[in-house]
CSV table of C-alpha atoms in Angstrom, one decimal:
chain,number,residue,atom,x,y,z
A,1,UNK,CA,12.4,31.6,12.3
A,2,UNK,CA,12.8,27.7,11.0
A,3,UNK,CA,15.3,25.6,11.8
A,4,UNK,CA,16.3,22.2,10.6
A,5,UNK,CA,17.8,19.3,12.6
A,6,UNK,CA,19.3,16.3,11.8
A,7,UNK,CA,17.3,14.5,14.3
A,8,UNK,CA,14.0,15.4,12.9
A,9,UNK,CA,12.3,12.8,10.7
A,10,UNK,CA,12.4,13.9,7.1
A,11,UNK,CA,8.8,14.5,5.5
A,12,UNK,CA,7.5,14.5,2.1
A,13,UNK,CA,7.4,12.4,-1.2
A,14,UNK,CA,9.8,11.4,-3.6
A,15,UNK,CA,9.1,10.1,-7.2
A,16,UNK,CA,10.9,7.7,-8.8
A,17,UNK,CA,10.5,6.8,-12.6
A,18,UNK,CA,10.8,3.0,-13.1
A,19,UNK,CA,12.2,1.4,-16.2
A,20,UNK,CA,8.9,0.5,-17.6
A,21,UNK,CA,7.7,4.4,-17.4
A,22,UNK,CA,5.3,3.9,-14.6
A,23,UNK,CA,6.0,6.3,-11.4
A,24,UNK,CA,6.5,5.1,-7.7
A,25,UNK,CA,5.6,7.5,-5.1
A,26,UNK,CA,7.6,7.1,-1.8
A,27,UNK,CA,6.5,8.4,1.4
A,28,UNK,CA,9.7,9.4,3.1
A,29,UNK,CA,8.7,9.3,6.6
A,30,UNK,CA,6.7,5.9,6.7
A,31,UNK,CA,8.6,4.3,4.1
A,32,UNK,CA,5.5,3.2,2.3
A,33,UNK,CA,5.3,3.5,-1.5
A,34,UNK,CA,2.8,2.9,-4.4
A,35,UNK,CA,3.0,3.1,-8.1
A,36,UNK,CA,0.9,4.3,-11.2
A,37,UNK,CA,1.2,5.2,-14.7
A,38,UNK,CA,1.6,9.1,-13.7
A,39,UNK,CA,2.9,11.0,-10.9
A,40,UNK,CA,-0.7,11.9,-10.0
A,41,UNK,CA,-2.1,8.1,-10.0
A,42,UNK,CA,1.2,7.2,-7.9
A,43,UNK,CA,0.3,9.9,-5.3
A,44,UNK,CA,-3.3,9.2,-5.2
A,45,UNK,CA,-2.4,5.4,-4.6
A,46,UNK,CA,0.1,6.4,-1.8
A,47,UNK,CA,-2.8,8.6,-0.3
A,48,UNK,CA,-4.9,5.7,-0.1
A,49,UNK,CA,-2.3,3.4,1.4
A,50,UNK,CA,-1.4,6.2,4.2
A,51,UNK,CA,-5.0,6.6,4.8
A,52,UNK,CA,-5.4,3.0,5.6
A,53,UNK,CA,-2.0,2.8,7.3
A,54,UNK,CA,-3.6,5.6,9.7
A,55,UNK,CA,-6.8,3.3,10.6
A,56,UNK,CA,-8.8,4.2,7.8
A,57,UNK,CA,-10.9,1.9,6.0
A,58,UNK,CA,-13.4,-0.7,7.1
A,59,UNK,CA,-12.8,-4.3,8.7
A,60,UNK,CA,-13.1,-7.2,6.4
A,61,UNK,CA,-15.4,-9.4,8.2
A,62,UNK,CA,-15.4,-12.5,6.2
A,63,UNK,CA,-11.8,-12.9,4.4
A,64,UNK,CA,-13.0,-15.6,2.3
A,65,UNK,CA,-16.0,-13.7,0.8
A,66,UNK,CA,-13.7,-10.7,0.2
A,67,UNK,CA,-11.4,-12.7,-1.8
A,68,UNK,CA,-14.1,-14.2,-3.9
A,69,UNK,CA,-16.1,-11.1,-4.4
A,70,UNK,CA,-13.5,-8.4,-4.5
A,71,UNK,CA,-10.2,-10.1,-6.0
A,72,UNK,CA,-12.0,-13.0,-7.8
A,73,UNK,CA,-9.7,-15.4,-5.9
A,74,UNK,CA,-11.5,-19.0,-4.9
A,75,UNK,CA,-10.0,-19.4,-1.5
A,76,UNK,CA,-10.3,-23.2,-2.2
A,77,UNK,CA,-7.7,-22.7,-4.8
A,78,UNK,CA,-4.9,-21.5,-2.6
A,79,UNK,CA,-2.3,-23.8,-1.6
A,80,UNK,CA,-1.9,-24.6,2.3
A,81,UNK,CA,1.5,-22.6,2.1
A,82,UNK,CA,-0.1,-19.6,0.4
A,83,UNK,CA,-0.4,-16.8,3.0
A,84,UNK,CA,-3.1,-14.3,2.9
A,85,UNK,CA,-2.0,-10.8,2.3
A,86,UNK,CA,-1.1,-8.8,5.6
A,87,UNK,CA,-4.4,-6.9,5.5
A,88,UNK,CA,-6.5,-10.0,5.5
A,89,UNK,CA,-4.6,-11.6,8.5
């Protein structure tokens, strides 16, 4: 027999249709969200974020090289007050 409790964490994904027509998938348990053009795109992006949040992926050994090669950003062009994204810190 299944039961529910107000003390249990809510689980699941909610989809939000944005004003521009895109869709945001929001993981209720973690609060993480990702968007895409369709529900499937948003859900795929959210799945990747959840995987990385759970410790998946590979560490970035050289943040400057990653910015240059993967993000097409020259680290020398960044202002001293520009902060690196959290995943590069």
